[in-house]
Structure formats: structure tokens, C-alpha cells
Coordinates of C-alpha atoms in Angstrom, one line a residue:
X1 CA -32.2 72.3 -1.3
X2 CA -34.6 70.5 -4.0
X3 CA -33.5 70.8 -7.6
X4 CA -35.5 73.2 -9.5
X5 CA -37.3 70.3 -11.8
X6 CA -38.8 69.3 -8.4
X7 CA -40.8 71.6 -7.6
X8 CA -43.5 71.0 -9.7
X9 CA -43.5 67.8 -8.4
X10 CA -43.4 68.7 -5.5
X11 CA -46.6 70.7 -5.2
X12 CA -48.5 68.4 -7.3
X13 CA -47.4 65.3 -4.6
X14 CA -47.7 67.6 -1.3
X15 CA -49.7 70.6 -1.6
X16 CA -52.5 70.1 -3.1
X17 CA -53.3 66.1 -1.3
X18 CA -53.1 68.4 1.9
X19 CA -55.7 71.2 -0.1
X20 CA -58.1 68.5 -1.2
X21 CA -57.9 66.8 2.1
X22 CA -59.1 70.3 3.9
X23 CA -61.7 70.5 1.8
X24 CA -62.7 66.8 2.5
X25 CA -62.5 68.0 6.0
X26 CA -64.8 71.1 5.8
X27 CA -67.4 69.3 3.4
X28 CA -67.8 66.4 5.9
X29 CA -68.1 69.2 9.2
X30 CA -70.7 71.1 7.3
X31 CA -72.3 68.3 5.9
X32 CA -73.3 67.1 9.4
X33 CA -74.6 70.4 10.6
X34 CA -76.9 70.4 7.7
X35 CA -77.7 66.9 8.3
X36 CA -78.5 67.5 11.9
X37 CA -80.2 70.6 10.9
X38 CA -82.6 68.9 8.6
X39 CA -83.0 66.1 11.5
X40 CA -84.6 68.8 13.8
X41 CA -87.4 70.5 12.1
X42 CA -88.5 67.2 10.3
X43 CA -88.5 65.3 13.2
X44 CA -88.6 67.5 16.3
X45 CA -92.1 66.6 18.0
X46 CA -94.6 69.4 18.4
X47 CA -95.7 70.0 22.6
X48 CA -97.8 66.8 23.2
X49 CA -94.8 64.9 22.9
X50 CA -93.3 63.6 26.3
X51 CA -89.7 63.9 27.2
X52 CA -89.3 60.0 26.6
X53 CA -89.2 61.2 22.6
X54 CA -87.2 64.0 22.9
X55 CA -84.4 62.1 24.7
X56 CA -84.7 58.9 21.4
X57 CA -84.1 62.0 19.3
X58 CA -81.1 63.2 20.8
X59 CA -79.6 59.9 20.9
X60 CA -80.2 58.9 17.5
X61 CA -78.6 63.2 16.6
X62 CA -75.5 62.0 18.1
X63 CA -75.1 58.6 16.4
X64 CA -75.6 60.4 13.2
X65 CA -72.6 62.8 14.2
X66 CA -70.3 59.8 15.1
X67 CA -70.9 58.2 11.9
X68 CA -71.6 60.7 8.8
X69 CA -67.9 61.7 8.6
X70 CA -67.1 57.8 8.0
X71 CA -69.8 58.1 5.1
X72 CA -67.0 60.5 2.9
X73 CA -64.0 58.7 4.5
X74 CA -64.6 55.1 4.5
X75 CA -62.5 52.9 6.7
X76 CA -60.0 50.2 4.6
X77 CA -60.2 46.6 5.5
X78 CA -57.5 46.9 7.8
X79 CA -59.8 49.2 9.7
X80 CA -57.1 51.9 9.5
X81 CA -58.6 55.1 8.1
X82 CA -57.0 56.4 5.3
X83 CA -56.5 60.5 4.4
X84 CA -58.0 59.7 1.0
X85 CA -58.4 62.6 -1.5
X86 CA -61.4 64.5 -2.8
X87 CA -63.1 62.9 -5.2
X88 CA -62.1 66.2 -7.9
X89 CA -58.5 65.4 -7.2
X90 CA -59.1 61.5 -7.9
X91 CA -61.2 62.3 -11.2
X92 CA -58.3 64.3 -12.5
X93 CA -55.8 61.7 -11.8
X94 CA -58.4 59.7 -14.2
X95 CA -58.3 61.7 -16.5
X96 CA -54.2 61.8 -17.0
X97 CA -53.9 58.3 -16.5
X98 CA -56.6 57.7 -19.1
X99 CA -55.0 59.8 -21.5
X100 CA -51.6 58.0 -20.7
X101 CA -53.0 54.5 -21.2
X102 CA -54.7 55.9 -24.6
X103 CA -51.6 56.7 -25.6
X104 CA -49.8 53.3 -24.7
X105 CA -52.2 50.7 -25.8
X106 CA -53.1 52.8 -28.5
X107 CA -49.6 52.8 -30.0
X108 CA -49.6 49.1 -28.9
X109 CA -52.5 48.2 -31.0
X110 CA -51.5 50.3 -34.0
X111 CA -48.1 48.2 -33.7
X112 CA -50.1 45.0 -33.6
X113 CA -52.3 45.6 -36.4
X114 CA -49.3 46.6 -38.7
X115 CA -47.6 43.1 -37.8
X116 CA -50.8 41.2 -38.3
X117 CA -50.9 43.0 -41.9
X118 CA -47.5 42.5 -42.8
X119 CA -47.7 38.5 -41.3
X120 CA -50.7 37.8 -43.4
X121 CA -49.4 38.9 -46.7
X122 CA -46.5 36.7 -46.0
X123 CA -48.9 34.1 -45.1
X124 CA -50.4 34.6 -48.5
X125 CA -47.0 34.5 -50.5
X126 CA -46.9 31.3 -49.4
X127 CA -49.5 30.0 -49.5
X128 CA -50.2 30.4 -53.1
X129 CA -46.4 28.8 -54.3
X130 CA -46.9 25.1 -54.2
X131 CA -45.2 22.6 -51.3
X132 CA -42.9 24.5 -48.5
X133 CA -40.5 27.0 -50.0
X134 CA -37.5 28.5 -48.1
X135 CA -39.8 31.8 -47.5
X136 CA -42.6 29.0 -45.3
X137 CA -39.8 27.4 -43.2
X138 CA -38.3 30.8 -42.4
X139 CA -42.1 32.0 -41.8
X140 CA -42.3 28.8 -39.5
X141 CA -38.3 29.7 -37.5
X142 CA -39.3 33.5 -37.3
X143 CA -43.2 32.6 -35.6
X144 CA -41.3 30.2 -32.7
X145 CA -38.5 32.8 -32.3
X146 CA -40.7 35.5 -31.7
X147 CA -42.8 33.1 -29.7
X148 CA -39.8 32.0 -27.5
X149 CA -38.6 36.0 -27.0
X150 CA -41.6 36.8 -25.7
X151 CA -41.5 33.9 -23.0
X152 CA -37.7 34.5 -22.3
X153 CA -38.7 38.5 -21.8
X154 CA -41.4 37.0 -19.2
X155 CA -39.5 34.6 -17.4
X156 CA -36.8 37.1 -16.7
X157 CA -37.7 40.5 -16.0
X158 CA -41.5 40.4 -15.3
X159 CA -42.9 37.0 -14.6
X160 CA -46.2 38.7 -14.1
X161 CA -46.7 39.6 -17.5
X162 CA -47.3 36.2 -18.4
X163 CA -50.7 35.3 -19.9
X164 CA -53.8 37.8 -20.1
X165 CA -52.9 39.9 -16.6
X166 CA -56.8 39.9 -16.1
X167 CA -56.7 38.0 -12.8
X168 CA -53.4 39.2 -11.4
X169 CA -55.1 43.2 -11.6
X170 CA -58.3 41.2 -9.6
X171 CA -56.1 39.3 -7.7
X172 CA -54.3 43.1 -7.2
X173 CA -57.9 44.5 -6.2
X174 CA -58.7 42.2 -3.8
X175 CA -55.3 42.0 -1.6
X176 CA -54.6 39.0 -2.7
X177 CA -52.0 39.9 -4.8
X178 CA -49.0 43.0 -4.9
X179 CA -49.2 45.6 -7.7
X180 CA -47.6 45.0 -10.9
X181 CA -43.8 47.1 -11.1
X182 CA -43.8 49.1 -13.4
X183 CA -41.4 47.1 -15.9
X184 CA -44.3 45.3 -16.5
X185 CA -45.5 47.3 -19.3
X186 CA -42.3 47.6 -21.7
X187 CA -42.3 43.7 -21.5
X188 CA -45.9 43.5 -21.9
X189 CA -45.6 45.7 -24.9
X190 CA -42.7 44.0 -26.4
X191 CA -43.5 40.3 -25.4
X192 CA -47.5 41.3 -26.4
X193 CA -46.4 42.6 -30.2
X194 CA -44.2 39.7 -30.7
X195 CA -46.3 36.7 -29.2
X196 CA -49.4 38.0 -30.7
X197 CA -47.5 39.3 -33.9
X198 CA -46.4 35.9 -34.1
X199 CA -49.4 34.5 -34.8
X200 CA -50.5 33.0 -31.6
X201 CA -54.1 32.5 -30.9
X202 CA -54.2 35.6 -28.4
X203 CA -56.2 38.7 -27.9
X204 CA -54.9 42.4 -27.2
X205 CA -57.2 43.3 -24.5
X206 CA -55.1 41.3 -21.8
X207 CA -51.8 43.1 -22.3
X208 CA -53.9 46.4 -22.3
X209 CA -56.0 46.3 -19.4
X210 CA -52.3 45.0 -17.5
X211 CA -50.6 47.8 -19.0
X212 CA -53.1 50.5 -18.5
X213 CA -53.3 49.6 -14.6
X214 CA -49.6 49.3 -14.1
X215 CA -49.1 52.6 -15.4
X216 CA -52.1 53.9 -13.4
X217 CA -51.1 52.5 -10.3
X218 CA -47.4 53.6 -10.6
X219 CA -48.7 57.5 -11.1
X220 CA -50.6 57.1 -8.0
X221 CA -47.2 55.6 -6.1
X222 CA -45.6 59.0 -8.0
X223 CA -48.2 61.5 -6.7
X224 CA -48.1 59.9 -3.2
X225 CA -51.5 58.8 -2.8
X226 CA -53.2 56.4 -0.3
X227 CA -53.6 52.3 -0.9
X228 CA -57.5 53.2 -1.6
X229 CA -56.7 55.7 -4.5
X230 CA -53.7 54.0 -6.0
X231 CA -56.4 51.1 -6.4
X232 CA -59.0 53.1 -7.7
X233 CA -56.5 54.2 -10.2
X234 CA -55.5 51.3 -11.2
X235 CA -59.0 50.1 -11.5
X236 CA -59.6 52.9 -13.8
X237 CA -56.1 52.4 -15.9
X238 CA -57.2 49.1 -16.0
X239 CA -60.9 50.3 -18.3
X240 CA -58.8 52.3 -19.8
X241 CA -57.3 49.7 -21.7
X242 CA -59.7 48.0 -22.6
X243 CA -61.6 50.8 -24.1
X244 CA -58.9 51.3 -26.5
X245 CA -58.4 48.0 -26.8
X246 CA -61.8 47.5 -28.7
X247 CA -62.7 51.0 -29.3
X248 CA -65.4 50.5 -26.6
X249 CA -65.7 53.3 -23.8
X250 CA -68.3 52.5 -21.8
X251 CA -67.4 48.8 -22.1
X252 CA -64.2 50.2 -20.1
X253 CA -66.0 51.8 -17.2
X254 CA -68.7 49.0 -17.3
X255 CA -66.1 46.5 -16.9
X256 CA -64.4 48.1 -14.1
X257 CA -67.0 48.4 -12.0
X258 CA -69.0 45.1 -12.9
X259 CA -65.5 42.3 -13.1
X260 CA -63.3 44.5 -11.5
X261 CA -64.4 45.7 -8.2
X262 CA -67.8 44.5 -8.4
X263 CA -69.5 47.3 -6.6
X264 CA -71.2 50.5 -7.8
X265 CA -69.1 53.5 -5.6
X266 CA -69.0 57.4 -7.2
X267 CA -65.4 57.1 -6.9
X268 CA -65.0 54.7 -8.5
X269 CA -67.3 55.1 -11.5
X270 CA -65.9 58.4 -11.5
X271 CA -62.5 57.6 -12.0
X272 CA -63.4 54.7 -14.5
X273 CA -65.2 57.4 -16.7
X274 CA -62.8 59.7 -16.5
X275 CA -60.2 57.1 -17.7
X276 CA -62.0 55.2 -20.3
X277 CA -63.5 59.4 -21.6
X278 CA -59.9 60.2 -21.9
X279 CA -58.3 56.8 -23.2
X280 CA -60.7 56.9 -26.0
X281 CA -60.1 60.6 -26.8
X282 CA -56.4 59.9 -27.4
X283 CA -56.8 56.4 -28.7
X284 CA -59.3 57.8 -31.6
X285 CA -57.1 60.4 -32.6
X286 CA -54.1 57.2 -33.1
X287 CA -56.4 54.9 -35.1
X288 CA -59.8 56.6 -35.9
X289 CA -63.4 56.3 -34.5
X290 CA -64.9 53.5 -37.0
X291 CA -66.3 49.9 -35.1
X292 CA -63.7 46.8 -34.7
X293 CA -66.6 44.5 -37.3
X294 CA -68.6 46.2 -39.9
X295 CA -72.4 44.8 -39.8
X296 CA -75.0 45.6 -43.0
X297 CA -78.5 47.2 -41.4
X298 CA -79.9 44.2 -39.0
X299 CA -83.1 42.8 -39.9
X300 CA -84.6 41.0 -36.5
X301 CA -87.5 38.0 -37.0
X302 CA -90.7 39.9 -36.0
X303 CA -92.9 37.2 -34.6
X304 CA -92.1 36.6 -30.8
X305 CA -91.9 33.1 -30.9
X306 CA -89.0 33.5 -33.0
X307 CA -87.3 35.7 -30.9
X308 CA -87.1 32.7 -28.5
X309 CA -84.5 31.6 -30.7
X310 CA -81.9 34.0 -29.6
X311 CA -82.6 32.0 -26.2
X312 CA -81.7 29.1 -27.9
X313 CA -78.6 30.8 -28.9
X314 CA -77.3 31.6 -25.6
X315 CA -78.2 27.9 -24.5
X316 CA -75.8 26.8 -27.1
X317 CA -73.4 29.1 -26.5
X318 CA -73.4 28.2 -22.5
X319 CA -72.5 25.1 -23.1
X320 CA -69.9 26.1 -25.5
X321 CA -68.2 28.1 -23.3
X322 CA -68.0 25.9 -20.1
X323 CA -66.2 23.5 -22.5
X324 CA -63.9 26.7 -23.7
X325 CA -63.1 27.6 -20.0
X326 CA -62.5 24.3 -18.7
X327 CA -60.3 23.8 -21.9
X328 CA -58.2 26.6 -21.1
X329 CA -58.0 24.9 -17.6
X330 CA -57.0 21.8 -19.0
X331 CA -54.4 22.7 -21.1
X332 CA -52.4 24.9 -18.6
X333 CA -52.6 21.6 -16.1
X334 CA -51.0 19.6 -18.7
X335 CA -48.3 21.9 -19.9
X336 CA -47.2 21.5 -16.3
X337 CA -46.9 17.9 -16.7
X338 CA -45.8 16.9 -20.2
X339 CA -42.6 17.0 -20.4
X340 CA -41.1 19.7 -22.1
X341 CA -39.2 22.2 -20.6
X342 CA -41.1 26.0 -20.5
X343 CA -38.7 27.2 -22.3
X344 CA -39.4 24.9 -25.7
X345 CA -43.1 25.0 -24.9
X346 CA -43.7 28.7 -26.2
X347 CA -40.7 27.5 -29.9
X348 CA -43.1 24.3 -30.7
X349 CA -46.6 26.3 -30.1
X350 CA -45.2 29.5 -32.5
X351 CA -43.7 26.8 -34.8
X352 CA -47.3 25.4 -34.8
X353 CA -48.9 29.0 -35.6
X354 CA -46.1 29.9 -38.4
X355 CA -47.2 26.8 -39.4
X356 CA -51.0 27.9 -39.7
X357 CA -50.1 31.0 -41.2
X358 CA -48.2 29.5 -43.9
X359 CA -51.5 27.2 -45.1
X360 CA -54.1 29.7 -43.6
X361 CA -53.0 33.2 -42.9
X362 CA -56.4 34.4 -41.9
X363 CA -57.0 31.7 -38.9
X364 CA -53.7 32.4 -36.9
X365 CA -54.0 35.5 -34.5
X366 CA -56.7 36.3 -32.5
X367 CA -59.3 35.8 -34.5
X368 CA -60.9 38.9 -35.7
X369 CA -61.3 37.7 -39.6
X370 CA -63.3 34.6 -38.2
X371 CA -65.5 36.6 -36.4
X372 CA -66.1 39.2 -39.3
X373 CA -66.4 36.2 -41.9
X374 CA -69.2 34.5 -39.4
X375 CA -71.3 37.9 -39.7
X376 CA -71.1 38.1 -43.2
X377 CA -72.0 34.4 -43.4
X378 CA -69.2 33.7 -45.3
X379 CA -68.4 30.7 -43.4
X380 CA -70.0 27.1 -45.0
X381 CA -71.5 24.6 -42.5
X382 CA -69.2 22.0 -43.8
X383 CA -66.2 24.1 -42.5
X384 CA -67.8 25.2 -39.1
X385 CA -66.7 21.9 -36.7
X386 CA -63.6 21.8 -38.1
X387 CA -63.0 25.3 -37.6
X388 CA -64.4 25.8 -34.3
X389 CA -62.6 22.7 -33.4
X390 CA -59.3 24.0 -34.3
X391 CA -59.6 27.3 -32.5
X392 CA -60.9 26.0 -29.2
X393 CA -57.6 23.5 -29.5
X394 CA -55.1 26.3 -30.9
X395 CA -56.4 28.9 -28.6
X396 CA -56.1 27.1 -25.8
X397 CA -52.3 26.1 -26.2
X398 CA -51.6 29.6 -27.1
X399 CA -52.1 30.3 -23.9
X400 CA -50.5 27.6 -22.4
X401 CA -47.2 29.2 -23.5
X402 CA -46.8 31.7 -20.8
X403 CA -46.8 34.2 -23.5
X404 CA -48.5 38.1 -22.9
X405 CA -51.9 37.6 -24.6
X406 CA -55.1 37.7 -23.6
X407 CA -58.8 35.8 -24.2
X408 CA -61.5 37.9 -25.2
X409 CA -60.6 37.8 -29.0
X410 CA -60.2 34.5 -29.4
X411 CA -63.6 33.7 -27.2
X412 CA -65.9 35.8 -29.4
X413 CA -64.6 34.4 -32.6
X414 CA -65.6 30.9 -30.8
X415 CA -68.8 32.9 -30.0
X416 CA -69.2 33.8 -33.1
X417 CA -69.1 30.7 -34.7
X418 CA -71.9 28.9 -32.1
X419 CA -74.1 31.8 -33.1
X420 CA -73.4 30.9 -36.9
X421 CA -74.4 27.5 -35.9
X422 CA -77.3 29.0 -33.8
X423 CA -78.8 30.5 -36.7
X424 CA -78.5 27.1 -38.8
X425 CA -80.5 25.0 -36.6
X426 CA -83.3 28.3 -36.3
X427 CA -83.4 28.3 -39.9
X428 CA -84.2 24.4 -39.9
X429 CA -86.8 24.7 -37.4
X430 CA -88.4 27.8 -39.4
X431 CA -87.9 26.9 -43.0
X432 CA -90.8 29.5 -43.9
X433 CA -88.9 32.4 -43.2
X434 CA -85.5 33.8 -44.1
X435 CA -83.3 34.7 -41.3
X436 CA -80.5 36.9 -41.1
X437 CA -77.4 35.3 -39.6
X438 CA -75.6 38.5 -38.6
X439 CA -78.2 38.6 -35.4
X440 CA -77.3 35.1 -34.6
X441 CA -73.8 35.7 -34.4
X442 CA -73.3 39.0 -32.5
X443 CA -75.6 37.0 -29.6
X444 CA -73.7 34.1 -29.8
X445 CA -70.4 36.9 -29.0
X446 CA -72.5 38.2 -26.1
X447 CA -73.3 34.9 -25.2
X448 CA -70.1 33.4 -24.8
X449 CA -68.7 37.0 -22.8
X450 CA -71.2 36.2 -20.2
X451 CA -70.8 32.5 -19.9
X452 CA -66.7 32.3 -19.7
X453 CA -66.6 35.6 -17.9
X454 CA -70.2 35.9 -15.9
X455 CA -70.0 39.9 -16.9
X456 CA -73.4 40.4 -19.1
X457 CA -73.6 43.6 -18.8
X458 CA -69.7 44.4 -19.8
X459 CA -70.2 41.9 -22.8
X460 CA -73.7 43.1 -24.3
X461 CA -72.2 46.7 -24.0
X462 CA -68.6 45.6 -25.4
X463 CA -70.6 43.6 -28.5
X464 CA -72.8 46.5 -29.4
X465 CA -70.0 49.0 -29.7
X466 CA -67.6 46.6 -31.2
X467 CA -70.6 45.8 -33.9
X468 CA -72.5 48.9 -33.7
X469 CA -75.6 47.0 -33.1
X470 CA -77.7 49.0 -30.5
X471 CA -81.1 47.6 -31.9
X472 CA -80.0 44.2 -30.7
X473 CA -80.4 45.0 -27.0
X474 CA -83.7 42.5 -26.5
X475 CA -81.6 39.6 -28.3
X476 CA -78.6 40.5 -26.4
X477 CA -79.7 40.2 -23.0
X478 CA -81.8 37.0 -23.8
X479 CA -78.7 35.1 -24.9
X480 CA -77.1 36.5 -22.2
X481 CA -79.1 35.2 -19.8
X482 CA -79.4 32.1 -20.7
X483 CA -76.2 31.6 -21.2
X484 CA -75.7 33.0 -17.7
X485 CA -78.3 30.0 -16.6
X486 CA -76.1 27.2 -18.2
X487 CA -73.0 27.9 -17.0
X488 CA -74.4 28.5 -13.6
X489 CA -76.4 25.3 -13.5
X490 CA -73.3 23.6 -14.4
X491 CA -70.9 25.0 -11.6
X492 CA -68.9 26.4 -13.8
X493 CA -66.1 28.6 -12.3
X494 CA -65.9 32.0 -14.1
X495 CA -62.7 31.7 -16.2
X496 CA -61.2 34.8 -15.1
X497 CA -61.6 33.3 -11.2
X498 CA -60.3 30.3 -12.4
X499 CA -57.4 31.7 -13.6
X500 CA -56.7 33.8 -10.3
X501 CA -57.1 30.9 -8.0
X502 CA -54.7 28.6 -10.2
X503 CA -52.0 31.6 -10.3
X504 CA -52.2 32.0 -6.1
X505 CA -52.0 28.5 -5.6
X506 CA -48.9 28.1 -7.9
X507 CA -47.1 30.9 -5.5
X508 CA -47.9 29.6 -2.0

């Protein structure tokens, strides 16, 4: 006898996989008769055709037969077919899971943005009273405690939580890895509010896209689905975070089916909208629908020789982030030789961000105050080396800590401030006309997406609904492409490969 809370359960797990699955069955049956149907009257040969023609039409009828019904139910690589459901069933499953990751990385951003709040104001206190004060050096212990928990909550109960979680979901979707358990989100949740709370150079996408598949992928293990849908779930969970990561829905879906799995398949963009439709509808109803950056009305140069500029801008930007991904490289190689036990490395780099918010509040964290300030042009040239300098340096031993965080905040901020420098060299070589340096910017963001992370089309999408800016498109994908071109010509690896090669090797 089954309890009575089961049975629910129970028909959701058994029942209806076996329902779908008949229907799968009958679809693909009749599907074949109508194929072979349609086969005969537009290609049966009228009476002066000889026997030789008829027989090549019966042969070719009944290779069709053999292989339509692998068309619907595509073979694995293991070359095992799999009972896979229909693709209703799987765009349903999308649509709860969405809703579930909404909910999660909602919540887990609402958290975040409350602690960034509450840690610049006390950065400000500071700041304003003159030399260190008790309140700074506690500022300074709290940051590298906070920093430290978050590494200790890694080390011991989900190792894979460590970092952005980008390339272990890849590595995930490309056998190359095991799934995530699901303990993975509660410390990703936890060890992402206080390591990014903390003040950390970090971004919130990376512990959302991580937690949004983990919990995708362990509702698929729940409703007893095959490898092939648990994966397409998690693909989908995985969108699903990062749409409410950024507020960006068809950045989500985009990016699952562009970075992810790199192929365009109707189950799978089904399930990613579904998830990223759903994510979005919860996540909006947690923290409203407005843009992450607020940009005044855009006024684009209208000769076209000037437009070439935002080609220079993703030139510059190319370069700049081929030196930000091999930084990242870099630094994680030497945190494994310096020596300094993991467990200190993750006290000294929060000391060093309590440190930063204690003299500038607004340039720890993941940047989102840089990249704002750079498209109001509120940034001097003066200040823009140093500054760029300092967060290519600081985000890059942020994530040498092993703490949950992730990279695409702190890489548009850097993208950002290339464009800001972009439109200061366009300005010198047109000093006739006045140029708006808001443009500039949001291609130097969409720039540096597609030349760290070689996904144009998930980063022009992400930047125009981060910024609102859908009258950019033309400037978008010329940056993009160019930037593209750079990093190519340069054989530069894509960061997020990078990063997923360096993790398998470290297991082996």
C-alpha cells in the first residue's frame, strides 16, 4: 500500500509519461502513412514509366518507413533509444520549473540587492568620518568573514558551487560532467548572498543559471524522466535564471540554445521559452518590470561614415576582452601556486573588498553603478585607466576565491568603460560633431559579451533589454562582430570553454 500523499505523485511520475508516450507512438505511425501517402501521388509515375522506376520508388517508400519514426524519437549518443516524452508534456515541465526558478533567483536577487543597499550606506558612513574608525575595521572583519563562509559552505557540502557554475551546467550538457545534487542550490544561495553581499567583484547571473538548472534537473529525476528530458530541463532551468537574473527573457531562451546546447531543436526552444516565459512572470511580480540601467532617448550619428565608429568600438573592446579572459585565466593558475592556503585566500580578497567599500562604496560588487555612471558619462577621462585597471585586477581575484559568483556583471562594467573610452577617441577624430556617449557604451557591453563569451546574439539581445535600447540593433551587431573578429584572430579560447576545460582537467 502507497501512502495517500503519493498518489498524486504517482500519476504525475507514471501515468501520464506512459499517456504521452502513446501518443508519441500513434503520431509517429500516422505520420508515416501520411508521409508515404503524399510520396505516392506526387511521385508515382504516370504509364510510360518502366518497371525499373517503379521498383527505385518502392525502395526509397521503405527507407522512409525505417527512418521517420527516428525523426520524433532521436537516438542518444549512446545509440540507445530513449522513451522520451511528448513535447506537450516537456513544455509543461518548462513551464513549472520556470516558475520555480523565478521564484528562487528571484528571491535570491531581491536578497542581494537589499545587502548591496545596506553595504553601501555603511560604505558611505565611513567614508565620510576621517582616517579608519572602529565602524571601517569591523566593515573590513565582516567583508573577509562573510567571504571565508561562503568558501567554507563550498568546500564542504557542494564543491561544485564554486565560482560562476556556467561551465560545469556545459560541462553537464555535454557528458562531460554529472548533474549538480540538489544541495547545490541552498549553498549557492547562501554562499552567493554572502560572497557577493560581501562586496566581492562578482555577478548574480552565475549562481542563478546553476541554481535554476539544479532545480530543473532534480524535478525531472522527481517526475522520472529520461537522460534526454532531464537535460533539456535543465537547459531550460538554466535560461531561466538568467532571465531573472537581468530581467531579460529572451536573453534566457537565446542563451540556452546559442552557449548552451548550441543547436536550434523544437524541444528545446520550447522548453527554454516556456522556462524563461514563466521565470519572468514570477520574477516581475517579486521585483517589478523596469530595465537593470536607465538610458535618456539615444541620439545615433547620422552620417555612415560615422557609424564605422561603433566598429571601432568593438575593435577595442576585442582586444579588451582577450586581456579580461586570459586574466581570469591567470589569476586562477596563480592562486594555485602562491602560497596561501584556500582557505585564507577567500579572508585576504574580502578583507581587500571591505577595504574598497570603506574608501569607495560604489566600486565593490559587481559593478552595476560603473556601468550606469559610464552611460550617463559621469565618468572623467582622467579616472577611466585607473578604474578599468582596478576592476580587471579586483574582478579577477574575486574569482580566484572559489567563492559562488559569476562574470557577466563585472565584464560589462569593463565593457562599459572601453565603450566610454570608444566614444573619446570618436569624438577626437570628429571634433565637428557632438556625440552622445550612451551609444558608445552599451556597444562596448555587447562588445565585450561576444568577445569573452563568443555568444553575439545572447549579448546584443541581453544589452538591449538590460538598456532598453532596441534602436541600437545596427551598432550592436557591428561591435559585435568585430569584436567577434579580434578575439578569433587572436586564438582566443572562449572564457566560458576556458573555464570548463581547466575544471575537467583539475578532476582527472
Amino acid at each position: 500500500m502507497y501512502p495517500a500523499w503519493s498518489v498524486p505523485g504517482r500519476f504525475i511520475r507514471h501515468w501520464l509519461p506512459d499517456f504521452w508516450k502513446k501518443q508519441s507512438e500513434w503520431h509517429d505511425r500516422h505520420l508515416t502513412i501520411d508521409w508515404k501517402n503524399n510520396f505516392i501521388l506526387n511521385r508515382v509515375p504516370d504509364r510510360a514509366a518502366d518497371q525499373h522506376s517503379v521498383g527505385q520508388i518502392h525502395q526509397q517508400e521503405k527507407k522512409c518507413e525505417i527512418m521517420l519514426p527516428h525523426l520524433s524519437n532521436p537516438v542518444p549518443q549512446s545509440g540507445k533509444p530513449e522513451n522520451v516524452c511528448s513535447l506537450v508534456f516537456l513544455s509543461a515541465a518548462s513551464v513549472v520549473i520556470g516558475a520555480s526558478a523565478g521564484m528562487i533567483c528571484g528571491t535570491f536577487r531581491l536578497l542581494l540587492e537589499w545587502l548591496e543597499a545596506v553595504r553601501t550606506d555603511m560604505g558611505v558612513d565611513v567614508s565620510l568620518q576621517h582616517g579608519f574608525s572602529c565602524e571601517g575595521v569591523l566593515l573590513i572583519i565582516g567583508s573577509g568573514t562573510a567571504a571565508w563562509l561562503a568558501s567554507g559552505l563550498v568546500r564542504h557540502f557542494a564543491p561544485l558551487a564554486a565560482g560562476s557554475g556556467i561551465p560545469h551546467v556545459e560541462a553537464v550538457l555535454l557528458s562531460a560532467s554529472p548533474p549538480a545534487p540538489w544541495r547545490v542550490v541552498p549553498v549557492k544561495f547562501v554562499g552567493g548572498l554572502l560572497a557577493i553581499g560581501s562586496g566581492l567583484a562578482l555577478g548574480r547571473e552565475g549562481p542563478s543559471v546553476q541554481m535554476g538548472a539544479t532545480a530543473a534537473h532534480t524535478f525531472g529525476r522527481l517526475l522520472c524522466l529520461e537522460k534526454t528530458d532531464c537535460l533539456a530541463l535543465l537547459a531550460a532551468g538554466a535560461g531561466a535564471g538568467l532571465a531573472t537574473a537581468f530581467n531579460a527573457p529572451a536573453a534566457g531562451a537565446v542563451f540556452v540554445l546559442e552557449e548552451l546546447v548550441g543547436r536550434f531543436e523544437i524541444r528545446m526552444v520550447c522548453a527554454a521559452l516556456g522556462a524563461s516565459i514563466s521565470a519572468i512572470l514570477v520574477s516581475r511580480g517579486m521585483l517589478g518590470s523596469q530595465t537593470v540601467f536607465m538610458v535618456a532617448p539615444l541620439i545615433l550619428p547620422e552620417s555612415l561614415a560615422k557609424q564605422l565608429f561603433f566598429v571601432m568600438t568593438g575593435l577595442m573592446t576585442g582586444l579588451v576582452a582577450v586581456g579580461y579572459n586570459r586574466t581570469i585565466m591567470t589569476a586562477l593558475r596563480l592562486a594555485g601556486k602562491l602560497p596561501v592556503s584556500i582557505s585564507a585566500r577567500p579572508v585576504l580578497v574580502g578583507g581587500l573588498a571591505g577595504l574598497v567599500v570603506c574608501l569607495a562604496p560604489h566600486l565593490a560588487g559587481g559593478g552595476e553603478w560603473i556601468t550606469q555612471t559610464a552611460i550617463n558619462n559621469g565618468i572623467g577621462l582622467q579616472q577611466l585607466p585607473a578604474l578599468f585597471a582596478f576592476r580587471l585586477i579586483f574582478g579577477a581575484l574575486s574569482y580566484a576565491a572559489a567563492t559562488p559568483g559569476g562574470l557577466f556583471a563585472p565584464m560589462l562594467a569593463l565593457g562599459a568603460l572601453s565603450g566610454l573610452a570608444s566614444s573619446v577617441v570618436a569624438q577626437a577624430l570628429s571634433p565637428d560633431t557632438p556625440l552622445a556617449t550612451a551609444p558608445f557604451v552599451i556597444v562596448g557591453m555587447a562588445s565585450m559579451f561576444a568577445g569573452s563569451v563568443r555568444a553575439p546574439l545572447t549579448g546584443i539581445i541581453l544589452v538591449m533589454e538590460m538598456t532598453g535600447s532596441s534602436e541600437l540593433i545596427m551598432p550592436l551587431l557591428s561591435g559585435s562582430f568585430a569584436a567577434m573578429v579580434v578575439a578569433g584572430a587572436l586564438g582566443d579560447m572562449p572564457i566560458y570553454a576556458a573555464l570548463r576545460l581547466r575544471a575537467q582537467s583539475h578532476t582527472r
